[in-house]
Tab-separated table of C-alpha atoms in Angstrom:
chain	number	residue	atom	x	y	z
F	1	UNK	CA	-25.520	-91.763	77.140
F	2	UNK	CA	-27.790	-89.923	74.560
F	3	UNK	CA	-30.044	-87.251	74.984
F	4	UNK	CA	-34.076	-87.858	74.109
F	5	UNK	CA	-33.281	-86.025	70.544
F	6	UNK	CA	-31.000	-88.390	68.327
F	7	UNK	CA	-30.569	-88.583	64.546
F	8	UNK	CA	-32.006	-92.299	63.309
F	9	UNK	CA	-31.261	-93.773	60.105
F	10	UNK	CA	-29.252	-95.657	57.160
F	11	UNK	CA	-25.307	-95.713	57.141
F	12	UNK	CA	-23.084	-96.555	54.129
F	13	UNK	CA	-19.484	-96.919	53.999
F	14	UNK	CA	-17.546	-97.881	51.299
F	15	UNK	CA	-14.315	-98.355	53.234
F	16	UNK	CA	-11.851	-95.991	50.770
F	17	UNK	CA	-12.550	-92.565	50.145
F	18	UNK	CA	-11.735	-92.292	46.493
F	19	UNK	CA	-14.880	-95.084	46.131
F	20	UNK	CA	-18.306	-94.568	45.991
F	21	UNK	CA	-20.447	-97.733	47.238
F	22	UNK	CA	-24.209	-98.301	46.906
F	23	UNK	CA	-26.312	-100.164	49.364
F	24	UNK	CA	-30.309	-100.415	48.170
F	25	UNK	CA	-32.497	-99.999	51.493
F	26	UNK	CA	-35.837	-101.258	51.365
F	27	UNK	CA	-39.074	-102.184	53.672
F	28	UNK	CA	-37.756	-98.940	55.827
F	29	UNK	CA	-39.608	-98.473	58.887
F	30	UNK	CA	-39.126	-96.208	62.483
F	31	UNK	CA	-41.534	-97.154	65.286
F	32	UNK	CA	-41.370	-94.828	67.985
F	33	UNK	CA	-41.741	-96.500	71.306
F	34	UNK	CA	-43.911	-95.275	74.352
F	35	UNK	CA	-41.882	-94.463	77.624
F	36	UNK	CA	-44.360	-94.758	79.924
F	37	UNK	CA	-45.010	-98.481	79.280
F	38	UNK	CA	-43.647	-102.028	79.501
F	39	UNK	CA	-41.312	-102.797	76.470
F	40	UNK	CA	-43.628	-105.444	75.315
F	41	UNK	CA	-46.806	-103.758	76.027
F	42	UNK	CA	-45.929	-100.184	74.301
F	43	UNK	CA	-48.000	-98.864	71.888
F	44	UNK	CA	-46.044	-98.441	68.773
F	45	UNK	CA	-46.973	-95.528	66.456
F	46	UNK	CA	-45.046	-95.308	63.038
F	47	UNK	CA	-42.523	-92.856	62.029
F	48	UNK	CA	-43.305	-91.394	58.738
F	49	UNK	CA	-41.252	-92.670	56.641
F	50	UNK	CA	-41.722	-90.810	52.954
F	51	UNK	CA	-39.010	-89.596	51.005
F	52	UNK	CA	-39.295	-86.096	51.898
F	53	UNK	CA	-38.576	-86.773	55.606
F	54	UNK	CA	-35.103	-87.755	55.515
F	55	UNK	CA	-32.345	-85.874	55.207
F	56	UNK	CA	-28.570	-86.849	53.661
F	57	UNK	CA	-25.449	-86.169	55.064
F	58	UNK	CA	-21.450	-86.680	54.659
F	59	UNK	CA	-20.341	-87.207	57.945
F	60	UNK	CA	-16.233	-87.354	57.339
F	61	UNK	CA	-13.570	-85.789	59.037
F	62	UNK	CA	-11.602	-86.387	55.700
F	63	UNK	CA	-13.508	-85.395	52.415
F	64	UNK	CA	-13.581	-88.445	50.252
F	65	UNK	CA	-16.382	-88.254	46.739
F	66	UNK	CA	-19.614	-86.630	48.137
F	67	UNK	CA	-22.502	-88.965	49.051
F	68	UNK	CA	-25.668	-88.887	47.920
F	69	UNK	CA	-29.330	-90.911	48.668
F	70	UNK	CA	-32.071	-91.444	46.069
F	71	UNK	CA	-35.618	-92.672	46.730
F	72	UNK	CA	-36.562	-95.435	44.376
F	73	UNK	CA	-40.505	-95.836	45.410
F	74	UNK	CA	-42.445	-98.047	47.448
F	75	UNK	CA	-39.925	-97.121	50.920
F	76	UNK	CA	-36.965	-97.784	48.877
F	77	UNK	CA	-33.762	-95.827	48.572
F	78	UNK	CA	-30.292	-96.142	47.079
F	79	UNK	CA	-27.726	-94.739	49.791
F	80	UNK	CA	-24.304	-93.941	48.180
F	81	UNK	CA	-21.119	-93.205	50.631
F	82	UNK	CA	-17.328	-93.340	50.521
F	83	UNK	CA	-15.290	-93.189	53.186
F	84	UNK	CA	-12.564	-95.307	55.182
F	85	UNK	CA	-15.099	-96.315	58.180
F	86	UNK	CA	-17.673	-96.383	60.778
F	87	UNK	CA	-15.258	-97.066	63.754
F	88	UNK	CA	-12.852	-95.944	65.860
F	89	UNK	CA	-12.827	-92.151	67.480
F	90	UNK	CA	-14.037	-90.489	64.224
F	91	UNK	CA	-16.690	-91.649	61.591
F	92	UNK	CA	-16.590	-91.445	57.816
F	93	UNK	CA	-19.483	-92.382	56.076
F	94	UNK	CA	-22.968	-91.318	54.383
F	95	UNK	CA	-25.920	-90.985	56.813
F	96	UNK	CA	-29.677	-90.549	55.772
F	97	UNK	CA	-31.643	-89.691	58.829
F	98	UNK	CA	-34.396	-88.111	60.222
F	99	UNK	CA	-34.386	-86.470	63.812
F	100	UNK	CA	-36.631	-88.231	66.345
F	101	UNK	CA	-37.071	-87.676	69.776
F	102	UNK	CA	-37.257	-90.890	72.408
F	103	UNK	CA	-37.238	-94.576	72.113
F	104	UNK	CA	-36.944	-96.120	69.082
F	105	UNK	CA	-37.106	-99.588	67.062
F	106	UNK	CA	-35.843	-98.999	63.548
F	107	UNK	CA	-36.228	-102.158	60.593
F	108	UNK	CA	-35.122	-102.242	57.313
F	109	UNK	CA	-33.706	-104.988	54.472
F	110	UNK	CA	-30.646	-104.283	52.812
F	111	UNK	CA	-31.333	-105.506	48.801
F	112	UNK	CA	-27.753	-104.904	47.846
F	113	UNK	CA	-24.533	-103.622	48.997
F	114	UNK	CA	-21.974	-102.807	46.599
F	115	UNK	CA	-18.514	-104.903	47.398
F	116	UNK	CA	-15.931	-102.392	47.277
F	117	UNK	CA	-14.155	-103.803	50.182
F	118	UNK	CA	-15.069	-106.806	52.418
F	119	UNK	CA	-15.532	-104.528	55.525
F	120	UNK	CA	-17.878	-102.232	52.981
F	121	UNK	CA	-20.717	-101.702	55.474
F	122	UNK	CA	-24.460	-100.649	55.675
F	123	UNK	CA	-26.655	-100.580	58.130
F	124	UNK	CA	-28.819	-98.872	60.906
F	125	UNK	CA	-28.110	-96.312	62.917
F	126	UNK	CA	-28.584	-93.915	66.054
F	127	UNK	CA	-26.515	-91.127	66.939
F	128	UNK	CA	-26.210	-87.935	69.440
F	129	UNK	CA	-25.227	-85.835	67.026
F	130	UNK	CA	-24.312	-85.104	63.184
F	131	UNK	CA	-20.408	-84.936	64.063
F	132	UNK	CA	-18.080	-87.391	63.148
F	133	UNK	CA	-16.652	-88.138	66.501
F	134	UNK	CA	-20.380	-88.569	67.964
F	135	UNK	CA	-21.655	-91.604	70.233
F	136	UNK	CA	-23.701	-93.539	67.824
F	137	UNK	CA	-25.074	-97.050	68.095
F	138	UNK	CA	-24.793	-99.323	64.679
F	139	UNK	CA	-26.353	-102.523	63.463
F	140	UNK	CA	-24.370	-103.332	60.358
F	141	UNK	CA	-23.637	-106.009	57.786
F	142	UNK	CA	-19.995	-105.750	55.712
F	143	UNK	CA	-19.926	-106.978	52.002
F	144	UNK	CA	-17.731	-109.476	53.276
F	145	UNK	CA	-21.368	-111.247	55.071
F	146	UNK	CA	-20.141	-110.285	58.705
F	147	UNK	CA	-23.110	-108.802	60.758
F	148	UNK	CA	-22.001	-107.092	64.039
F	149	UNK	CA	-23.108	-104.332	66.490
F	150	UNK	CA	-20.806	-101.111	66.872
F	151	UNK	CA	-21.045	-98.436	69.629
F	152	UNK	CA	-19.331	-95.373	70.330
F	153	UNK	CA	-20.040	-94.574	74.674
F	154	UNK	CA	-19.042	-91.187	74.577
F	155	UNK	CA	-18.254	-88.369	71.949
F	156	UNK	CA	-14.161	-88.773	70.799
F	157	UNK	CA	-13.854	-92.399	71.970
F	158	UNK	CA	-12.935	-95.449	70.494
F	159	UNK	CA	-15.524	-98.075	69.272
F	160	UNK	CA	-16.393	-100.964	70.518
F	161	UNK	CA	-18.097	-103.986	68.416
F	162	UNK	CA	-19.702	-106.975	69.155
F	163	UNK	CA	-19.768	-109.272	65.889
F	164	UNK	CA	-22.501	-111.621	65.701
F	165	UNK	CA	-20.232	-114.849	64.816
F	166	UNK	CA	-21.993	-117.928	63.374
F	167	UNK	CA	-24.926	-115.546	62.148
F	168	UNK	CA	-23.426	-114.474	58.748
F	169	UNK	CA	-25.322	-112.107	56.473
F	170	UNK	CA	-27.116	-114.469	53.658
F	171	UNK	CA	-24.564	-112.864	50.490
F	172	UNK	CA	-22.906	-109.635	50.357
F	173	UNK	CA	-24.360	-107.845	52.590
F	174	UNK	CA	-27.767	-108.653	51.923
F	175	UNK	CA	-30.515	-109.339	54.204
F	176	UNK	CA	-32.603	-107.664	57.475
F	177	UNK	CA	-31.321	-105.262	60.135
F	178	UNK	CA	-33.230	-104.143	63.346
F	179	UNK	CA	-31.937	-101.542	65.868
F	180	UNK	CA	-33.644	-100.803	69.148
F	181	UNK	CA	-33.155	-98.003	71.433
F	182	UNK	CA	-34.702	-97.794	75.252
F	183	UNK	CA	-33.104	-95.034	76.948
F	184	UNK	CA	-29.546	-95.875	76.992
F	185	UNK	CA	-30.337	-99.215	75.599
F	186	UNK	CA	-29.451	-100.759	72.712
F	187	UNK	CA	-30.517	-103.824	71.328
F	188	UNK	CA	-29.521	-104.789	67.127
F	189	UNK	CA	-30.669	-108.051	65.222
């Protein structure tokens, strides 16, 4: 379970520390669901999404080349991250975020995804915290054109994944990614 304040965003992992890879986010957009009503009756108001709203962060237990994110225009940014991966008890990758409060339905198109590694992944994500060992939901495509759905239950434990067989991303990585939260819901596309 996560509490009403999570961190939403883009994740980027290169899957070895000593590489930086680059995945190019664009169409970018938070919608912040209303509580009170029916899923398919909310009222959706948008998140502003503007360059100066996000914030970047490392998140490694184990300090591989520093990440970095760059707007590019138009809703557009270049996420760079190292680290070995987005999985198990602890998390090594670069986030951009913003803080939100509530439920959520975040959409964006991955342009490009460097392929450092076949299991190089970007992606959407929530999380409880900024820590590496939080609970975090994940939709994610790997340069390798697997598409999958990673969760971590509880702060410190494993991580589960459900991979999306049969729905392959289109080439390296490329292509749309949709993550949905409604209370401790999760739904990714």
């Amino acid at each position: 379970p996560m509490d009403e304040k999570v961190y939403v965003g883009l994740a980027v992992a290169s899957m070895d520390n000593s590489v930086l890879t680059e995945a190019v986010f664009t169409d970018i957009n938070i919608i912040d669901l209303d509580p009170q009503e029916e899923p398919e009756l909310a009222p959706m108001e948008a998140i502003d999404t503007s360059p100066d709203k996000w914030r970047s962060q490392d998140v490694y237990p184990f300090r591989g080349y520093p990440g970095s994110a760059e707007p590019l225009g138009d809703g557009t940014f270049a996420v760079r991250g190292s680290g070995n991966d987005i999985a198990g008890g602890a998390d090594d990758f670069e986030f951009v975020y913003q803080e939100i409060e509530g439920d959520v339905t975040l959409t964006a198109q991955v342009n490009s995804l460097d392929y450092t590694d076949p299991w190089a992944k970007s992606g959407l994500m929530v999380r409880a915290s900024l820590d590496a060992q939080s609970a975090n939901v994940h939709m994610l495509q790997t340069a390798g054109r697997y598409r999958g759905l990673t969760y971590r239950q509880h702060t410190a434990w494993g991580t589960g994944t459900i991979w999306a067989y049969g729905n392959y991303a289109p080439e390296n990585g490329k292509g749309w990614v949709r993550l949905s939260r409604r209370g401790d819901s999760f739904i990714g596309y």
